[in-house]
Amino acid sequence: MAKMFRKLTRLRVVLPALQRRNLATAGGTQGKPRVVVLGSGWGGFHVAKNLDKDKYDVRVISPANHFLFTPLLPSTAVGTLEFRCIQEPVRTIPGLGEYYQAKARTIDFDTREISCSDIFKEKEFKIQYDFLVIATGAKTNTFNTPGVDEREGDEVMFLKHLYHSRKIRNRILECFERASVPSNTADRDRLLSFVVVGGGPTSCEFTGELHDFVREDCTRWFPDLKEHIKITLVEAGPALLGGFEKSLSKYVLSDLKKRNVDIRLGAQVTAVEDIDSGNDDDDDGVETAPDPSTQGVVVVKSQKEGRPGVQAILADGTKLPFGMMVWSAGLKQVKFVDRLNLAHGRTGRLVIDEYLQVPQHQGRVFALGDCAANEENPLAPLAKVAQQHGEYLAKILNTHPDPQQPVDPASVSKPFRFFNPGSMAQLGLFKGVLDLSNVGPDKGEVHGGPTITGFAAWLTWRSAYWGKQVSLRNKILIPMHWFKSFVFGRDICRF
């Protein structure tokens, strides 16, 4: 035991030393061609990580100073995992020249100069590049639905970043704590109604995680609220998990229904609005609540407590009062991409060729991930696509014979070709779905595999995403949190 402790102590000394050595190496960037990467998501992080730092001065500009492992994000929203174990700091990329926590505002392609502003004081600065990689990702699309953007962060939540996940967890617990207060007995059904908008993997996985959290953990500490809990999943399309094999979509639909999740297919949220209480005169005053559960407690209704709740309006006129809505129904481009004087496709994504080059600036400017698409072969905005984009572009630049000159497509051995590794989703309660029927190169020979459901798919999902972690730290922390939540339950503290 003592010997093991000494080894761990030495490891704590060695790892920081290696990191300092990487930073020192990165300092010698003078004379190297500069590659500037905009974004720290799946595409940007992997291109920055895989670039040859002996050949290039690599710099990253992003408002997020970490890479987020998005497939595990729904788990952090309910405490199955903790926030920090699914992110990797950008500055830990070996040999990185520099990182700036800022937003790119404009690009002068003639002078190869990017105008930026830091996210703290919005102080502006400029940085030049020899090669530019645009990997800014995309943001949640609300389709201009009235009331959604206005309530984002309060009753309506998105699920794309770590801060979204933290807001969701706090809001869930706020709804339970408020529902347990004697003065809110009449409002319990609304407060404990949770609406999830969207039928993709993120929405379905979050719905499963949310069900497990409220049914296994919250009801343990709020047993009298169990009968008031309701989860509704709203999807505009005809099926859940539209990109999966049909039998898997049916399995997910059946499984969620068995857990009493209210599934609304072919339904569209047309507005989110305040509930008309029609009882403005009762906002103040003191009364003794007649509800027997209050046991004669004197209830004081304040102006704040008397405000109306919020409800979703569906296209067929159905009204769904809720305590929290999680909107995960689509993507759209960030304003920076919209403003760029470059060619945009039908969905607003930047047009790129088969080598990920922006046609107007071939050899110098590249775009990848959710913000870019080849018009002849558009790929879905998925993490697995962005990761392969990043790894492919890094390989192109690393093998570029003359880094001082633009990349010549004639010198590139092969254009980008996406290889589909399959799709999977976990539903909680040791269940999941695994679709290997579409494994193979995109628009090529598909080596169709099986479709798997249940425990085997769930175990594959956890094993695969554990294996894809970048750092040893997270490979250690993630199983520890899984074990903790399984044995001791999820945390219900608001902070």
Tab-separated table of C-alpha atoms in Angstrom:
chain	number	residue	atom	x	y	z
A	1	MET	CA	0.000	0.000	0.000
A	2	ALA	CA	2.814	2.387	0.889
A	3	LYS	CA	4.594	1.575	-2.371
A	4	MET	CA	1.430	2.350	-4.355
A	5	PHE	CA	1.037	5.652	-2.540
A	6	ARG	CA	4.637	6.618	-3.401
A	7	LYS	CA	3.993	5.794	-7.087
A	8	LEU	CA	0.869	7.940	-7.128
A	9	THR	CA	2.787	10.791	-5.501
A	10	ARG	CA	5.487	10.566	-8.166
A	11	LEU	CA	2.767	10.580	-10.840
A	12	ARG	CA	1.368	13.830	-9.436
A	13	VAL	CA	4.811	15.369	-9.868
A	14	VAL	CA	5.533	13.945	-13.317
A	15	LEU	CA	2.251	14.897	-15.033
A	16	PRO	CA	2.468	18.668	-14.308
A	17	ALA	CA	6.111	18.590	-15.376
A	18	LEU	CA	5.141	17.057	-18.717
A	19	GLN	CA	2.463	19.700	-19.163
A	20	ARG	CA	4.971	22.476	-18.438
A	21	ARG	CA	7.354	20.959	-20.974
A	22	ASN	CA	4.591	20.993	-23.589
A	23	LEU	CA	3.944	24.659	-22.875
A	24	ALA	CA	7.621	25.463	-23.104
A	25	THR	CA	7.821	23.692	-26.444
A	26	ALA	CA	4.795	25.609	-27.656
A	27	GLY	CA	6.549	28.871	-26.858
A	28	GLY	CA	9.026	28.354	-29.686
A	29	THR	CA	6.554	29.242	-32.432
A	30	GLN	CA	8.541	31.927	-34.202
A	31	GLY	CA	8.831	31.256	-37.913
A	32	LYS	CA	6.237	28.497	-37.989
A	33	PRO	CA	3.113	28.887	-40.146
A	34	ARG	CA	0.198	29.741	-37.894
A	35	VAL	CA	-2.979	27.690	-37.854
A	36	VAL	CA	-5.854	29.451	-36.102
A	37	VAL	CA	-8.784	27.266	-35.045
A	38	LEU	CA	-12.113	28.955	-34.295
A	39	GLY	CA	-14.028	26.730	-31.893
A	40	SER	CA	-13.261	24.036	-29.312
A	41	GLY	CA	-15.971	21.513	-30.142
A	42	TRP	CA	-15.612	18.094	-31.724
A	43	GLY	CA	-14.090	19.402	-34.946
A	44	GLY	CA	-11.954	22.236	-33.606
A	45	PHE	CA	-10.581	20.300	-30.637
A	46	HIS	CA	-9.564	17.273	-32.689
A	47	VAL	CA	-7.858	19.263	-35.417
A	48	ALA	CA	-5.929	21.284	-32.798
A	49	LYS	CA	-5.039	18.143	-30.868
A	50	ASN	CA	-3.783	16.200	-33.893
A	51	LEU	CA	-1.845	18.934	-35.689
A	52	ASP	CA	1.945	18.606	-35.718
A	53	LYS	CA	3.121	21.277	-33.284
A	54	ASP	CA	6.707	20.988	-34.536
A	55	LYS	CA	5.444	22.112	-37.929
A	56	TYR	CA	2.742	24.644	-37.007
A	57	ASP	CA	2.017	27.346	-34.464
A	58	VAL	CA	-1.487	26.234	-33.433
A	59	ARG	CA	-3.801	28.707	-31.738
A	60	VAL	CA	-7.392	28.252	-30.629
A	61	ILE	CA	-10.016	30.979	-30.232
A	62	SER	CA	-13.236	29.957	-28.491
A	63	PRO	CA	-15.627	31.345	-25.839
A	64	ALA	CA	-15.527	27.903	-24.176
A	65	ASN	CA	-12.132	27.041	-22.704
A	66	HIS	CA	-12.906	23.327	-22.787
A	67	PHE	CA	-13.918	20.531	-25.113
A	68	LEU	CA	-17.278	19.093	-24.086
A	69	PHE	CA	-18.000	15.384	-24.485
A	70	THR	CA	-21.610	15.983	-25.529
A	71	PRO	CA	-22.938	12.371	-25.538
A	72	LEU	CA	-22.655	12.368	-21.741
A	73	LEU	CA	-24.221	15.812	-21.273
A	74	PRO	CA	-27.758	14.533	-20.446
A	75	SER	CA	-26.262	12.468	-17.616
A	76	THR	CA	-24.820	15.591	-15.961
A	77	ALA	CA	-28.204	17.350	-16.065
A	78	VAL	CA	-29.558	14.955	-13.428
A	79	GLY	CA	-26.409	14.132	-11.463
A	80	THR	CA	-25.588	10.684	-12.883
A	81	LEU	CA	-22.247	12.286	-13.770
A	82	GLU	CA	-20.685	15.498	-12.551
A	83	PHE	CA	-19.992	18.402	-14.877
A	84	ARG	CA	-16.204	18.488	-14.801
A	85	CYS	CA	-15.686	14.858	-15.725
A	86	ILE	CA	-17.034	15.299	-19.258
A	87	GLN	CA	-14.867	18.251	-20.295
A	88	GLU	CA	-11.231	18.628	-21.314
A	89	PRO	CA	-9.476	22.010	-20.887
A	90	VAL	CA	-8.236	23.393	-24.215
A	91	ARG	CA	-4.943	24.468	-22.654
A	92	THR	CA	-4.032	20.844	-21.912
A	93	ILE	CA	-3.611	20.117	-25.640
A	94	PRO	CA	0.078	19.128	-25.911
A	95	GLY	CA	2.201	21.762	-27.656
A	96	LEU	CA	-0.652	24.265	-28.146
A	97	GLY	CA	0.762	27.659	-29.128
A	98	GLU	CA	-1.905	29.758	-27.416
A	99	TYR	CA	-5.549	29.799	-26.444
A	100	TYR	CA	-7.757	32.905	-26.311
A	101	GLN	CA	-11.103	32.819	-24.511
A	102	ALA	CA	-12.796	35.133	-26.950
A	103	LYS	CA	-15.234	35.347	-29.840
A	104	ALA	CA	-14.222	35.955	-33.443
A	105	ARG	CA	-16.173	38.909	-34.831
A	106	THR	CA	-14.963	39.483	-38.391
A	107	ILE	CA	-12.389	38.062	-40.795
A	108	ASP	CA	-10.358	40.021	-43.354
A	109	PHE	CA	-9.493	37.335	-45.874
A	110	ASP	CA	-7.242	39.678	-47.884
A	111	THR	CA	-4.907	40.466	-44.986
A	112	ARG	CA	-5.595	37.086	-43.289
A	113	GLU	CA	-6.554	38.819	-40.044
A	114	ILE	CA	-9.257	37.931	-37.500
A	115	SER	CA	-10.872	40.582	-35.297
A	116	CYS	CA	-11.872	39.194	-31.892
A	117	SER	CA	-13.216	40.339	-28.550
A	118	ASP	CA	-12.658	38.653	-25.216
A	119	ILE	CA	-15.746	37.317	-23.435
A	120	PHE	CA	-15.026	39.214	-20.207
A	121	LYS	CA	-14.767	42.910	-21.092
A	122	GLU	CA	-15.283	42.634	-24.855
A	123	LYS	CA	-11.869	44.178	-25.448
A	124	GLU	CA	-10.947	43.825	-29.087
A	125	PHE	CA	-7.753	42.364	-30.518
A	126	LYS	CA	-6.574	41.001	-33.840
A	127	ILE	CA	-4.698	37.869	-34.766
A	128	GLN	CA	-3.230	36.840	-38.100
A	129	TYR	CA	-3.258	33.399	-39.632
A	130	ASP	CA	-1.611	31.399	-42.380
A	131	PHE	CA	-4.290	28.718	-42.256
A	132	LEU	CA	-7.750	29.217	-40.785
A	133	VAL	CA	-10.091	26.500	-39.519
A	134	ILE	CA	-13.697	27.596	-38.933
A	135	ALA	CA	-15.264	25.123	-36.490
A	136	THR	CA	-17.700	27.298	-34.563
A	137	GLY	CA	-20.432	24.667	-34.355
A	138	ALA	CA	-24.114	25.551	-34.221
A	139	LYS	CA	-26.667	26.677	-31.659
A	140	THR	CA	-30.151	25.594	-30.645
A	141	ASN	CA	-32.868	26.451	-33.149
A	142	THR	CA	-36.187	27.537	-31.653
A	143	PHE	CA	-37.733	28.149	-35.107
A	144	ASN	CA	-38.850	31.569	-33.851
A	145	THR	CA	-41.464	29.928	-31.648
A	146	PRO	CA	-43.044	32.747	-29.586
A	147	GLY	CA	-42.074	32.721	-25.921
A	148	VAL	CA	-39.198	30.235	-26.118
A	149	ASP	CA	-36.194	32.561	-26.443
A	150	GLU	CA	-37.747	35.024	-23.979
A	151	ARG	CA	-37.984	32.347	-21.259
A	152	GLU	CA	-34.702	30.579	-21.991
A	153	GLY	CA	-32.818	30.109	-18.739
A	154	ASP	CA	-35.955	30.464	-16.597
A	155	GLU	CA	-38.694	27.947	-17.367
A	156	VAL	CA	-37.267	26.917	-20.770
A	157	MET	CA	-33.851	25.303	-21.024
A	158	PHE	CA	-31.576	24.290	-23.873
A	159	LEU	CA	-29.228	21.295	-23.654
A	160	LYS	CA	-26.037	22.013	-25.564
A	161	HIS	CA	-23.483	23.354	-23.082
A	162	LEU	CA	-22.371	22.616	-19.533
A	163	TYR	CA	-24.054	25.722	-18.154
A	164	HIS	CA	-27.324	24.521	-19.724
A	165	SER	CA	-26.952	21.234	-17.887
A	166	ARG	CA	-26.354	22.959	-14.578
A	167	LYS	CA	-29.403	25.203	-15.053
A	168	ILE	CA	-31.553	22.165	-15.808
A	169	ARG	CA	-30.481	20.353	-12.646
A	170	ASN	CA	-31.148	23.404	-10.504
A	171	ARG	CA	-34.520	23.998	-12.140
A	172	ILE	CA	-35.656	20.393	-11.576
A	173	LEU	CA	-34.791	20.626	-7.908
A	174	GLU	CA	-36.347	24.084	-7.642
A	175	CYS	CA	-39.624	22.676	-8.986
A	176	PHE	CA	-39.615	19.906	-6.367
A	177	GLU	CA	-38.716	22.246	-3.515
A	178	ARG	CA	-41.408	24.734	-4.529
A	179	ALA	CA	-43.992	21.978	-4.914
A	180	SER	CA	-43.256	20.788	-1.382
A	181	VAL	CA	-44.058	24.221	0.104
A	182	PRO	CA	-47.570	24.308	1.663
A	183	SER	CA	-48.568	27.429	-0.261
A	184	ASN	CA	-47.998	25.678	-3.594
A	185	THR	CA	-50.181	22.590	-3.142
A	186	ALA	CA	-52.620	23.745	-5.833
A	187	ASP	CA	-49.780	24.254	-8.287
A	188	ARG	CA	-48.001	20.939	-7.790
A	189	ASP	CA	-49.216	19.317	-11.008
A	190	ARG	CA	-47.822	22.155	-13.100
A	191	LEU	CA	-44.535	22.505	-11.226
A	192	LEU	CA	-43.829	18.782	-11.544
A	193	SER	CA	-44.753	18.575	-15.225
A	194	PHE	CA	-41.653	18.394	-17.405
A	195	VAL	CA	-41.816	18.844	-21.171
A	196	VAL	CA	-39.018	17.739	-23.526
A	197	VAL	CA	-39.200	19.057	-27.096
A	198	GLY	CA	-37.454	17.006	-29.777
A	199	GLY	CA	-37.224	13.330	-30.639
A	200	GLY	CA	-33.519	12.898	-31.376
A	201	PRO	CA	-30.927	10.983	-29.323
A	202	THR	CA	-30.237	13.890	-26.931
A	203	SER	CA	-33.944	14.361	-26.156
A	204	CYS	CA	-34.621	10.644	-25.702
A	205	GLU	CA	-31.548	10.133	-23.545
A	206	PHE	CA	-32.414	13.117	-21.382
A	207	THR	CA	-35.994	11.880	-21.032
A	208	GLY	CA	-34.706	8.510	-19.804
A	209	GLU	CA	-32.266	10.152	-17.399
A	210	LEU	CA	-34.950	12.544	-16.152
A	211	HIS	CA	-37.357	9.673	-15.528
A	212	ASP	CA	-34.741	7.775	-13.518
A	213	PHE	CA	-33.857	10.861	-11.498
A	214	VAL	CA	-37.375	11.923	-10.551
A	215	ARG	CA	-38.681	8.379	-9.994
A	216	GLU	CA	-35.681	6.862	-8.194
A	217	ASP	CA	-34.120	9.792	-6.350
A	218	CYS	CA	-36.557	12.694	-6.042
A	219	THR	CA	-39.452	10.502	-4.946
A	220	ARG	CA	-37.245	9.030	-2.219
A	221	TRP	CA	-36.943	12.467	-0.624
A	222	PHE	CA	-40.297	13.870	-1.791
A	223	PRO	CA	-42.563	10.808	-1.419
A	224	ASP	CA	-45.767	12.854	-1.174
A	225	LEU	CA	-45.122	14.395	-4.609
A	226	LYS	CA	-44.861	11.138	-6.539
A	227	GLU	CA	-48.390	11.231	-7.933
A	228	HIS	CA	-47.941	14.742	-9.321
A	229	ILE	CA	-44.940	13.990	-11.569
A	230	LYS	CA	-45.501	13.967	-15.330
A	231	ILE	CA	-43.001	13.816	-18.208
A	232	THR	CA	-44.087	14.689	-21.756
A	233	LEU	CA	-41.965	14.232	-24.897
A	234	VAL	CA	-43.085	16.289	-27.913
A	235	GLU	CA	-41.782	15.443	-31.394
A	236	ALA	CA	-42.923	17.093	-34.611
A	237	GLY	CA	-41.999	14.071	-36.730
A	238	PRO	CA	-43.783	10.729	-37.009
A	239	ALA	CA	-41.239	8.773	-34.935
A	240	LEU	CA	-38.524	9.058	-32.307
A	241	LEU	CA	-34.854	8.658	-33.269
A	242	GLY	CA	-35.577	9.351	-36.926
A	243	GLY	CA	-32.068	8.390	-38.083
A	244	PHE	CA	-32.200	4.949	-36.456
A	245	GLU	CA	-33.541	1.684	-37.843
A	246	LYS	CA	-37.358	1.587	-37.499
A	247	SER	CA	-37.467	-1.313	-35.054
A	248	LEU	CA	-35.223	0.626	-32.660
A	249	SER	CA	-37.453	3.695	-32.883
A	250	LYS	CA	-40.429	1.521	-31.978
A	251	TYR	CA	-38.492	-0.038	-29.089
A	252	VAL	CA	-37.662	3.388	-27.642
A	253	LEU	CA	-41.263	4.543	-28.045
A	254	SER	CA	-42.565	1.428	-26.314
A	255	ASP	CA	-40.025	1.584	-23.499
A	256	LEU	CA	-40.736	5.236	-22.667
A	257	LYS	CA	-44.469	4.628	-22.735
A	258	LYS	CA	-44.040	1.770	-20.260
A	259	ARG	CA	-42.453	4.318	-17.914
A	260	ASN	CA	-45.579	6.492	-18.217
A	261	VAL	CA	-43.869	9.105	-20.373
A	262	ASP	CA	-46.510	10.949	-22.387
A	263	ILE	CA	-45.301	10.779	-26.014
A	264	ARG	CA	-46.761	13.301	-28.482
A	265	LEU	CA	-45.693	12.415	-32.051
A	266	GLY	CA	-46.609	14.651	-34.976
A	267	ALA	CA	-47.054	17.481	-32.495
A	268	GLN	CA	-45.518	20.913	-32.792
A	269	VAL	CA	-45.067	23.537	-30.090
A	270	THR	CA	-46.417	26.769	-31.570
A	271	ALA	CA	-45.996	29.019	-28.533
A	272	VAL	CA	-44.970	29.198	-24.889
A	273	GLU	CA	-47.004	31.631	-22.855
A	274	ASP	CA	-48.137	32.574	-19.372
A	275	ILE	CA	-51.163	30.830	-17.965
A	276	ASP	CA	-54.018	33.283	-17.561
A	277	SER	CA	-54.747	32.843	-13.866
A	278	GLY	CA	-57.844	35.049	-14.020
A	279	ASN	CA	-57.422	35.569	-10.291
A	280	ASP	CA	-55.418	38.749	-9.921
A	281	ASP	CA	-57.329	39.756	-6.792
A	282	ASP	CA	-55.952	36.798	-4.851
A	283	ASP	CA	-52.286	37.621	-5.139
A	284	ASP	CA	-52.058	39.084	-1.634
A	285	GLY	CA	-53.458	38.376	1.756
A	286	VAL	CA	-53.384	35.659	4.377
A	287	GLU	CA	-55.484	32.540	4.351
A	288	THR	CA	-55.587	29.154	5.986
A	289	ALA	CA	-55.109	26.549	3.270
A	290	PRO	CA	-57.936	24.033	3.124
A	291	ASP	CA	-55.675	21.307	1.712
A	292	PRO	CA	-55.372	18.642	4.451
A	293	SER	CA	-51.742	18.027	3.520
A	294	THR	CA	-50.872	21.446	4.937
A	295	GLN	CA	-52.176	20.349	8.371
A	296	GLY	CA	-53.541	23.753	9.251
A	297	VAL	CA	-50.433	25.673	8.277
A	298	VAL	CA	-51.127	29.350	7.755
A	299	VAL	CA	-50.134	30.235	4.192
A	300	VAL	CA	-49.026	33.694	3.164
A	301	LYS	CA	-49.321	34.305	-0.585
A	302	SER	CA	-46.902	36.904	-1.830
A	303	GLN	CA	-47.062	38.798	-5.111
A	304	LYS	CA	-44.231	36.670	-6.493
A	305	GLU	CA	-45.873	33.369	-5.558
A	306	GLY	CA	-49.155	34.471	-7.098
A	307	ARG	CA	-47.752	35.021	-10.580
A	308	PRO	CA	-49.211	32.745	-13.289
A	309	GLY	CA	-47.327	29.694	-14.479
A	310	VAL	CA	-46.223	28.835	-17.987
A	311	GLN	CA	-47.721	26.519	-20.593
A	312	ALA	CA	-46.869	25.185	-24.040
A	313	ILE	CA	-49.408	25.522	-26.840
A	314	LEU	CA	-49.413	22.749	-29.442
A	315	ALA	CA	-50.528	23.081	-33.048
A	316	ASP	CA	-53.804	21.258	-32.321
A	317	GLY	CA	-54.632	23.699	-29.524
A	318	THR	CA	-53.575	21.413	-26.653
A	319	LYS	CA	-52.206	23.274	-23.642
A	320	LEU	CA	-49.419	21.715	-21.572
A	321	PRO	CA	-48.703	23.583	-18.321
A	322	PHE	CA	-45.169	22.858	-17.124
A	323	GLY	CA	-42.576	23.626	-14.505
A	324	MET	CA	-39.664	23.137	-16.893
A	325	MET	CA	-39.268	22.651	-20.632
A	326	VAL	CA	-36.079	21.329	-22.244
A	327	TRP	CA	-35.882	22.376	-25.888
A	328	SER	CA	-33.621	20.187	-28.024
A	329	ALA	CA	-35.394	20.282	-31.366
A	330	GLY	CA	-32.906	21.540	-33.936
A	331	LEU	CA	-29.804	23.538	-34.823
A	332	LYS	CA	-29.039	26.797	-36.581
A	333	GLN	CA	-25.861	28.687	-37.329
A	334	VAL	CA	-24.287	31.178	-34.945
A	335	LYS	CA	-24.394	34.858	-35.918
A	336	PHE	CA	-20.680	34.892	-36.729
A	337	VAL	CA	-21.162	32.302	-39.479
A	338	ASP	CA	-24.259	34.073	-40.801
A	339	ARG	CA	-22.292	37.323	-41.166
A	340	LEU	CA	-19.319	35.832	-43.025
A	341	ASN	CA	-18.990	36.939	-46.630
A	342	LEU	CA	-18.760	33.347	-47.810
A	343	ALA	CA	-21.056	31.001	-49.699
A	344	HIS	CA	-23.806	29.490	-47.549
A	345	GLY	CA	-25.896	26.428	-48.290
A	346	ARG	CA	-29.657	25.975	-47.985
A	347	THR	CA	-29.505	25.460	-44.230
A	348	GLY	CA	-27.085	28.332	-43.630
A	349	ARG	CA	-23.988	26.136	-43.306
A	350	LEU	CA	-20.775	27.229	-45.023
A	351	VAL	CA	-20.172	25.586	-48.380
A	352	ILE	CA	-17.025	23.435	-48.511
A	353	ASP	CA	-15.519	21.092	-51.091
A	354	GLU	CA	-14.535	17.449	-50.653
A	355	TYR	CA	-11.261	18.553	-48.998
A	356	LEU	CA	-13.074	20.726	-46.397
A	357	GLN	CA	-11.813	23.869	-48.134
A	358	VAL	CA	-13.875	27.034	-48.475
A	359	PRO	CA	-14.034	27.443	-52.274
A	360	GLN	CA	-13.360	31.199	-52.350
A	361	HIS	CA	-10.158	30.761	-50.342
A	362	GLN	CA	-8.860	27.340	-51.300
A	363	GLY	CA	-5.778	26.133	-49.504
A	364	ARG	CA	-5.929	28.737	-46.729
A	365	VAL	CA	-9.415	28.584	-45.184
A	366	PHE	CA	-11.188	25.408	-44.083
A	367	ALA	CA	-14.526	24.808	-42.377
A	368	LEU	CA	-15.801	21.703	-40.667
A	369	GLY	CA	-18.348	20.233	-38.291
A	370	ASP	CA	-21.856	21.572	-37.747
A	371	CYS	CA	-21.150	24.933	-39.412
A	372	ALA	CA	-20.112	23.492	-42.793
A	373	ALA	CA	-21.419	21.102	-45.444
A	374	ASN	CA	-20.511	19.854	-48.894
A	375	GLU	CA	-23.482	20.686	-51.111
A	376	GLU	CA	-23.033	17.528	-53.174
A	377	ASN	CA	-22.829	15.263	-50.135
A	378	PRO	CA	-24.204	17.038	-47.048
A	379	LEU	CA	-23.690	15.172	-43.796
A	380	ALA	CA	-25.775	15.484	-40.658
A	381	PRO	CA	-24.445	17.838	-37.944
A	382	LEU	CA	-23.222	15.045	-35.672
A	383	ALA	CA	-20.274	14.719	-33.299
A	384	LYS	CA	-18.896	11.707	-35.177
A	385	VAL	CA	-18.836	13.693	-38.429
A	386	ALA	CA	-17.083	16.678	-36.830
A	387	GLN	CA	-14.482	14.448	-35.170
A	388	GLN	CA	-13.623	12.741	-38.450
A	389	HIS	CA	-13.484	16.159	-40.135
A	390	GLY	CA	-10.948	17.342	-37.572
A	391	GLU	CA	-8.764	14.249	-37.810
A	392	TYR	CA	-8.830	14.352	-41.622
A	393	LEU	CA	-7.881	18.044	-41.822
A	394	ALA	CA	-5.035	17.585	-39.324
A	395	LYS	CA	-3.680	14.773	-41.503
A	396	ILE	CA	-3.851	16.974	-44.607
A	397	LEU	CA	-1.926	19.794	-42.949
A	398	ASN	CA	0.587	17.468	-41.305
A	399	THR	CA	1.475	15.913	-44.674
A	400	HIS	CA	1.461	19.232	-46.548
A	401	PRO	CA	4.901	19.369	-48.217
A	402	ASP	CA	5.320	23.159	-48.051
A	403	PRO	CA	3.526	24.710	-45.043
A	404	GLN	CA	4.460	28.196	-46.236
A	405	GLN	CA	2.199	27.766	-49.266
A	406	PRO	CA	-1.561	27.104	-49.572
A	407	VAL	CA	-2.692	23.499	-49.635
A	408	ASP	CA	-2.952	22.189	-53.186
A	409	PRO	CA	-5.776	19.626	-53.531
A	410	ALA	CA	-3.657	17.828	-56.125
A	411	SER	CA	-1.185	16.989	-53.366
A	412	VAL	CA	-3.890	15.466	-51.153
A	413	SER	CA	-4.152	11.720	-51.621
A	414	LYS	CA	-7.875	11.312	-50.889
A	415	PRO	CA	-10.904	13.570	-50.420
A	416	PHE	CA	-12.806	13.343	-47.151
A	417	ARG	CA	-14.994	10.291	-46.849
A	418	PHE	CA	-17.148	9.781	-43.792
A	419	PHE	CA	-17.191	6.341	-42.237
A	420	ASN	CA	-20.344	5.703	-40.249
A	421	PRO	CA	-19.491	3.726	-37.079
A	422	GLY	CA	-23.165	3.209	-36.238
A	423	SER	CA	-25.538	4.939	-33.850
A	424	MET	CA	-26.490	4.329	-30.253
A	425	ALA	CA	-28.505	5.815	-27.427
A	426	GLN	CA	-29.085	4.903	-23.802
A	427	LEU	CA	-32.440	5.166	-22.078
A	428	GLY	CA	-31.500	4.640	-18.443
A	429	LEU	CA	-32.658	1.677	-16.343
A	430	PHE	CA	-29.887	-0.401	-17.973
A	431	LYS	CA	-31.499	-0.126	-21.405
A	432	GLY	CA	-30.322	1.245	-24.711
A	433	VAL	CA	-30.385	0.832	-28.489
A	434	LEU	CA	-27.482	0.133	-30.835
A	435	ASP	CA	-27.870	0.499	-34.606
A	436	LEU	CA	-25.112	-1.139	-36.640
A	437	SER	CA	-27.234	-1.562	-39.754
A	438	ASN	CA	-25.673	1.478	-41.425
A	439	VAL	CA	-22.008	0.853	-40.556
A	440	GLY	CA	-19.719	1.645	-43.457
A	441	PRO	CA	-18.487	4.473	-45.684
A	442	ASP	CA	-21.024	7.110	-46.547
A	443	LYS	CA	-22.603	6.475	-49.952
A	444	GLY	CA	-20.470	3.401	-50.331
A	445	GLU	CA	-20.709	-0.268	-49.538
A	446	VAL	CA	-22.564	-0.555	-46.245
A	447	HIS	CA	-21.524	-3.514	-44.145
A	448	GLY	CA	-24.849	-3.805	-42.381
A	449	GLY	CA	-24.673	-5.141	-38.876
A	450	PRO	CA	-27.268	-6.086	-36.273
A	451	THR	CA	-29.549	-3.910	-34.203
A	452	ILE	CA	-29.279	-4.468	-30.473
A	453	THR	CA	-31.583	-3.421	-27.645
A	454	GLY	CA	-31.666	-3.675	-23.880
A	455	PHE	CA	-28.795	-4.260	-21.497
A	456	ALA	CA	-26.238	-5.229	-24.169
A	457	ALA	CA	-26.808	-1.946	-26.017
A	458	TRP	CA	-26.658	0.030	-22.772
A	459	LEU	CA	-23.372	-1.634	-21.797
A	460	THR	CA	-21.924	-0.999	-25.269
A	461	TRP	CA	-22.938	2.659	-25.030
A	462	ARG	CA	-21.201	3.130	-21.699
A	463	SER	CA	-18.109	1.154	-22.708
A	464	ALA	CA	-17.686	2.972	-26.023
A	465	TYR	CA	-18.023	6.463	-24.602
A	466	TRP	CA	-15.797	5.643	-21.653
A	467	GLY	CA	-13.150	4.457	-24.106
A	468	LYS	CA	-13.382	7.656	-26.153
A	469	GLN	CA	-12.416	9.885	-23.221
A	470	VAL	CA	-9.341	11.989	-23.942
A	471	SER	CA	-7.705	12.092	-20.505
A	472	LEU	CA	-6.831	9.436	-17.981
A	473	ARG	CA	-8.421	11.637	-15.317
A	474	ASN	CA	-11.874	11.386	-16.886
A	475	LYS	CA	-11.461	7.674	-17.544
A	476	ILE	CA	-11.032	7.309	-13.791
A	477	LEU	CA	-13.680	9.825	-12.679
A	478	ILE	CA	-16.555	8.703	-14.901
A	479	PRO	CA	-16.788	5.099	-13.587
A	480	MET	CA	-16.485	6.471	-10.049
A	481	HIS	CA	-19.502	8.745	-10.565
A	482	TRP	CA	-21.467	5.961	-12.233
A	483	PHE	CA	-20.757	3.762	-9.216
A	484	LYS	CA	-21.650	6.539	-6.765
A	485	SER	CA	-24.994	7.328	-8.410
A	486	PHE	CA	-25.874	3.622	-8.628
A	487	VAL	CA	-25.066	2.837	-4.989
A	488	PHE	CA	-25.860	6.097	-3.189
A	489	GLY	CA	-28.225	7.809	-5.617
A	490	ARG	CA	-27.931	11.146	-7.388
A	491	ASP	CA	-27.279	14.386	-5.594
A	492	ILE	CA	-30.350	16.588	-4.912
A	493	CYS	CA	-28.556	19.722	-3.691
A	494	ARG	CA	-29.130	23.073	-5.403
A	495	PHE	CA	-26.041	25.256	-5.612
